[in-house]
Amino acid sequence: MYINLYPNKHLNATKKSVLAMGLFLAAGGAYALLRELFWRTDFQSGWAMASAGVTLIGFLSIVVAMDKIRVKDAYLSITPERLMYRLSVMGREQLLPWESIRALQVTEHVVVFEQEQGTVTKLRLGLIQQPEIARHVSRSILLAAMEKGIPVNGVAAVPRKPSLQE
């Protein structure tokens, strides 16, 4: 199962916001840099570097919003062998094999994976923009864990075997 966490409508709205922010930062930083370089009599290198940094961040935001630098998809992928997810377009991808998951804690805001090595991985549902998609993600993980026989919230799940008798 594959769930796209950033539908195109929301991704386009986010890109518009990033473009507006980038234009604001680039224009403001460029004005501050020009003011520092040409119009002020006492040059302050700290102010000049800060305004150059703001200008650079603005131009980088504009480039990202115009798809010149591609961002990655935010998604959840559940297969019989593994669970993979990336919660934000700039975030890290997490790969969790089902064999390594010892237990699951599912709440309204977070899914906590307790792994065999003793490590804990958290999937924060609040990072997903739409509440309906966040609920869908948590329920899908819950059902997949129950199918695999992984204990959820301290309750051991025993996978049912199909009955041959009717």
PDB file of C-alpha atoms in Angstrom, residues 35-166:
ATOM      1  CA  ARG A  35      22.156  49.700   1.576  1.00  0.00           C
ATOM      2  CA  GLU A  36      25.095  48.312   3.531  1.00  0.00           C
ATOM      3  CA  LEU A  37      27.458  48.282   0.549  1.00  0.00           C
ATOM      4  CA  PHE A  38      26.642  51.566  -1.178  1.00  0.00           C
ATOM      5  CA  TRP A  39      24.568  53.934   0.926  1.00  0.00           C
ATOM      6  CA  ARG A  40      26.054  53.687   4.412  1.00  0.00           C
ATOM      7  CA  THR A  41      29.318  55.398   5.204  1.00  0.00           C
ATOM      8  CA  ASP A  42      30.373  53.023   7.991  1.00  0.00           C
ATOM      9  CA  PHE A  43      30.624  49.474   6.619  1.00  0.00           C
ATOM     10  CA  GLN A  44      29.625  46.690   9.026  1.00  0.00           C
ATOM     11  CA  SER A  45      30.739  43.302   7.763  1.00  0.00           C
ATOM     12  CA  GLY A  46      28.378  41.385  10.093  1.00  0.00           C
ATOM     13  CA  TRP A  47      25.324  43.191   8.719  1.00  0.00           C
ATOM     14  CA  ALA A  48      26.526  42.681   5.155  1.00  0.00           C
ATOM     15  CA  MET A  49      27.038  38.926   5.676  1.00  0.00           C
ATOM     16  CA  ALA A  50      23.648  38.577   7.375  1.00  0.00           C
ATOM     17  CA  SER A  51      21.846  40.398   4.565  1.00  0.00           C
ATOM     18  CA  ALA A  52      23.717  38.312   1.968  1.00  0.00           C
ATOM     19  CA  GLY A  53      22.581  35.172   3.839  1.00  0.00           C
ATOM     20  CA  VAL A  54      18.962  36.335   3.863  1.00  0.00           C
ATOM     21  CA  THR A  55      19.194  37.073   0.131  1.00  0.00           C
ATOM     22  CA  LEU A  56      20.659  33.628  -0.532  1.00  0.00           C
ATOM     23  CA  ILE A  57      17.912  31.905   1.476  1.00  0.00           C
ATOM     24  CA  GLY A  58      15.326  33.900  -0.457  1.00  0.00           C
ATOM     25  CA  PHE A  59      16.744  32.875  -3.829  1.00  0.00           C
ATOM     26  CA  LEU A  60      16.999  29.243  -2.669  1.00  0.00           C
ATOM     27  CA  SER A  61      13.327  29.320  -1.646  1.00  0.00           C
ATOM     28  CA  ILE A  62      12.361  30.742  -5.035  1.00  0.00           C
ATOM     29  CA  VAL A  63      14.326  28.015  -6.832  1.00  0.00           C
ATOM     30  CA  VAL A  64      12.656  25.276  -4.761  1.00  0.00           C
ATOM     31  CA  ALA A  65       9.180  26.764  -5.313  1.00  0.00           C
ATOM     32  CA  MET A  66       9.748  26.902  -9.080  1.00  0.00           C
ATOM     33  CA  ASP A  67      10.786  23.184  -9.144  1.00  0.00           C
ATOM     34  CA  LYS A  68      14.327  23.893 -10.307  1.00  0.00           C
ATOM     35  CA  ILE A  69      15.444  21.881  -7.270  1.00  0.00           C
ATOM     36  CA  ARG A  70      13.079  18.927  -6.903  1.00  0.00           C
ATOM     37  CA  VAL A  71      11.792  17.987  -3.480  1.00  0.00           C
ATOM     38  CA  LYS A  72      11.036  14.386  -2.599  1.00  0.00           C
ATOM     39  CA  ASP A  73       7.592  12.908  -2.000  1.00  0.00           C
ATOM     40  CA  ALA A  74       6.180  12.569   1.498  1.00  0.00           C
ATOM     41  CA  TYR A  75       4.683   9.080   1.665  1.00  0.00           C
ATOM     42  CA  LEU A  76       3.948   5.912   3.602  1.00  0.00           C
ATOM     43  CA  SER A  77       4.587   2.549   1.974  1.00  0.00           C
ATOM     44  CA  ILE A  78       3.566  -0.732   3.599  1.00  0.00           C
ATOM     45  CA  THR A  79       4.636  -4.047   2.066  1.00  0.00           C
ATOM     46  CA  PRO A  80       4.719  -7.550   3.577  1.00  0.00           C
ATOM     47  CA  GLU A  81       8.465  -7.176   4.204  1.00  0.00           C
ATOM     48  CA  ARG A  82       8.852  -3.583   5.382  1.00  0.00           C
ATOM     49  CA  LEU A  83       7.371  -0.236   6.303  1.00  0.00           C
ATOM     50  CA  MET A  84       8.867   2.894   4.710  1.00  0.00           C
ATOM     51  CA  TYR A  85       7.902   6.512   5.209  1.00  0.00           C
ATOM     52  CA  ARG A  86       8.986  10.115   4.751  1.00  0.00           C
ATOM     53  CA  LEU A  87       6.833  12.674   6.572  1.00  0.00           C
ATOM     54  CA  SER A  88       8.050  15.874   4.938  1.00  0.00           C
ATOM     55  CA  VAL A  89       9.417  16.807   1.535  1.00  0.00           C
ATOM     56  CA  MET A  90      12.799  17.660   3.033  1.00  0.00           C
ATOM     57  CA  GLY A  91      12.799  14.916   5.688  1.00  0.00           C
ATOM     58  CA  ARG A  92      14.662  11.637   6.011  1.00  0.00           C
ATOM     59  CA  GLU A  93      13.291   8.369   4.732  1.00  0.00           C
ATOM     60  CA  GLN A  94      12.714   5.727   7.414  1.00  0.00           C
ATOM     61  CA  LEU A  95      12.893   2.007   6.605  1.00  0.00           C
ATOM     62  CA  LEU A  96      11.595  -0.472   9.176  1.00  0.00           C
ATOM     63  CA  PRO A  97      11.562  -4.200   8.379  1.00  0.00           C
ATOM     64  CA  TRP A  98       8.589  -5.911  10.049  1.00  0.00           C
ATOM     65  CA  GLU A  99      10.938  -8.548  11.561  1.00  0.00           C
ATOM     66  CA  SER A 100      12.775  -5.856  13.524  1.00  0.00           C
ATOM     67  CA  ILE A 101       9.625  -4.369  15.122  1.00  0.00           C
ATOM     68  CA  ARG A 102       9.014  -5.828  18.577  1.00  0.00           C
ATOM     69  CA  ALA A 103       5.991  -3.742  19.631  1.00  0.00           C
ATOM     70  CA  LEU A 104       3.899  -0.734  18.635  1.00  0.00           C
ATOM     71  CA  GLN A 105       2.413   2.091  20.674  1.00  0.00           C
ATOM     72  CA  VAL A 106      -0.323   3.927  18.790  1.00  0.00           C
ATOM     73  CA  THR A 107      -1.824   7.174  20.102  1.00  0.00           C
ATOM     74  CA  GLU A 108      -3.736   9.999  18.480  1.00  0.00           C
ATOM     75  CA  HIS A 109      -0.557  11.983  17.799  1.00  0.00           C
ATOM     76  CA  VAL A 110       2.275   9.492  17.388  1.00  0.00           C
ATOM     77  CA  VAL A 111       3.075   5.902  16.404  1.00  0.00           C
ATOM     78  CA  VAL A 112       6.051   4.519  18.329  1.00  0.00           C
ATOM     79  CA  PHE A 113       7.940   1.533  16.911  1.00  0.00           C
ATOM     80  CA  GLU A 114       9.942  -0.441  19.487  1.00  0.00           C
ATOM     81  CA  GLN A 115      12.608  -2.386  17.625  1.00  0.00           C
ATOM     82  CA  GLU A 116      14.548  -5.542  18.471  1.00  0.00           C
ATOM     83  CA  GLN A 117      17.814  -3.638  18.957  1.00  0.00           C
ATOM     84  CA  GLY A 118      16.168  -1.538  21.672  1.00  0.00           C
ATOM     85  CA  THR A 119      15.855   1.537  19.492  1.00  0.00           C
ATOM     86  CA  VAL A 120      12.645   3.515  19.314  1.00  0.00           C
ATOM     87  CA  THR A 121      11.411   5.185  16.137  1.00  0.00           C
ATOM     88  CA  LYS A 122       8.549   7.670  16.240  1.00  0.00           C
ATOM     89  CA  LEU A 123       6.183   8.549  13.425  1.00  0.00           C
ATOM     90  CA  ARG A 124       4.654  11.894  14.403  1.00  0.00           C
ATOM     91  CA  LEU A 125       1.183  12.113  12.939  1.00  0.00           C
ATOM     92  CA  GLY A 126       1.062  15.874  13.555  1.00  0.00           C
ATOM     93  CA  LEU A 127       3.544  16.360  10.707  1.00  0.00           C
ATOM     94  CA  ILE A 128       0.892  15.149   8.256  1.00  0.00           C
ATOM     95  CA  GLN A 129      -1.122  18.164   7.104  1.00  0.00           C
ATOM     96  CA  GLN A 130      -4.549  16.567   6.694  1.00  0.00           C
ATOM     97  CA  PRO A 131      -6.100  14.909   9.775  1.00  0.00           C
ATOM     98  CA  GLU A 132      -7.993  12.396   7.603  1.00  0.00           C
ATOM     99  CA  ILE A 133      -4.756  11.178   6.036  1.00  0.00           C
ATOM    100  CA  ALA A 134      -3.078  11.018   9.471  1.00  0.00           C
ATOM    101  CA  ARG A 135      -5.914   8.818  10.771  1.00  0.00           C
ATOM    102  CA  HIS A 136      -5.689   6.658   7.666  1.00  0.00           C
ATOM    103  CA  VAL A 137      -1.929   6.236   8.185  1.00  0.00           C
ATOM    104  CA  SER A 138      -2.276   5.251  11.855  1.00  0.00           C
ATOM    105  CA  ARG A 139      -5.105   2.782  11.138  1.00  0.00           C
ATOM    106  CA  SER A 140      -3.206   1.217   8.236  1.00  0.00           C
ATOM    107  CA  ILE A 141      -0.123   0.697  10.392  1.00  0.00           C
ATOM    108  CA  LEU A 142      -2.286  -0.666  13.216  1.00  0.00           C
ATOM    109  CA  LEU A 143      -3.993  -3.198  10.927  1.00  0.00           C
ATOM    110  CA  ALA A 144      -0.716  -4.254   9.303  1.00  0.00           C
ATOM    111  CA  ALA A 145       0.880  -4.784  12.737  1.00  0.00           C
ATOM    112  CA  MET A 146      -2.086  -6.847  13.912  1.00  0.00           C
ATOM    113  CA  GLU A 147      -1.836  -8.950  10.759  1.00  0.00           C
ATOM    114  CA  LYS A 148       1.869  -9.538  11.452  1.00  0.00           C
ATOM    115  CA  GLY A 149       1.172 -10.516  15.079  1.00  0.00           C
ATOM    116  CA  ILE A 150       3.019  -7.534  16.575  1.00  0.00           C
ATOM    117  CA  PRO A 151       1.755  -6.397  20.020  1.00  0.00           C
ATOM    118  CA  VAL A 152      -0.058  -3.051  19.821  1.00  0.00           C
ATOM    119  CA  ASN A 153      -0.417  -0.879  22.954  1.00  0.00           C
ATOM    120  CA  GLY A 154       0.603  -3.826  25.116  1.00  0.00           C
ATOM    121  CA  VAL A 155      -1.994  -6.219  23.682  1.00  0.00           C
ATOM    122  CA  ALA A 156      -0.570  -9.236  21.899  1.00  0.00           C
ATOM    123  CA  ALA A 157      -2.161  -9.789  18.522  1.00  0.00           C
ATOM    124  CA  VAL A 158      -2.517 -13.370  17.412  1.00  0.00           C
ATOM    125  CA  PRO A 159      -2.977 -13.733  13.689  1.00  0.00           C
ATOM    126  CA  ARG A 160      -6.035 -15.796  12.900  1.00  0.00           C
ATOM    127  CA  LYS A 161      -5.680 -18.909  10.850  1.00  0.00           C
ATOM    128  CA  PRO A 162      -8.429 -19.512   8.350  1.00  0.00           C
ATOM    129  CA  SER A 163     -10.815 -22.246   9.336  1.00  0.00           C
ATOM    130  CA  LEU A 164     -11.105 -25.207   7.008  1.00  0.00           C
ATOM    131  CA  GLN A 165     -14.360 -26.276   8.608  1.00  0.00           C
ATOM    132  CA  GLU A 166     -17.629 -24.529   8.050  1.00  0.00           C
TER     133      GLU A 166
END
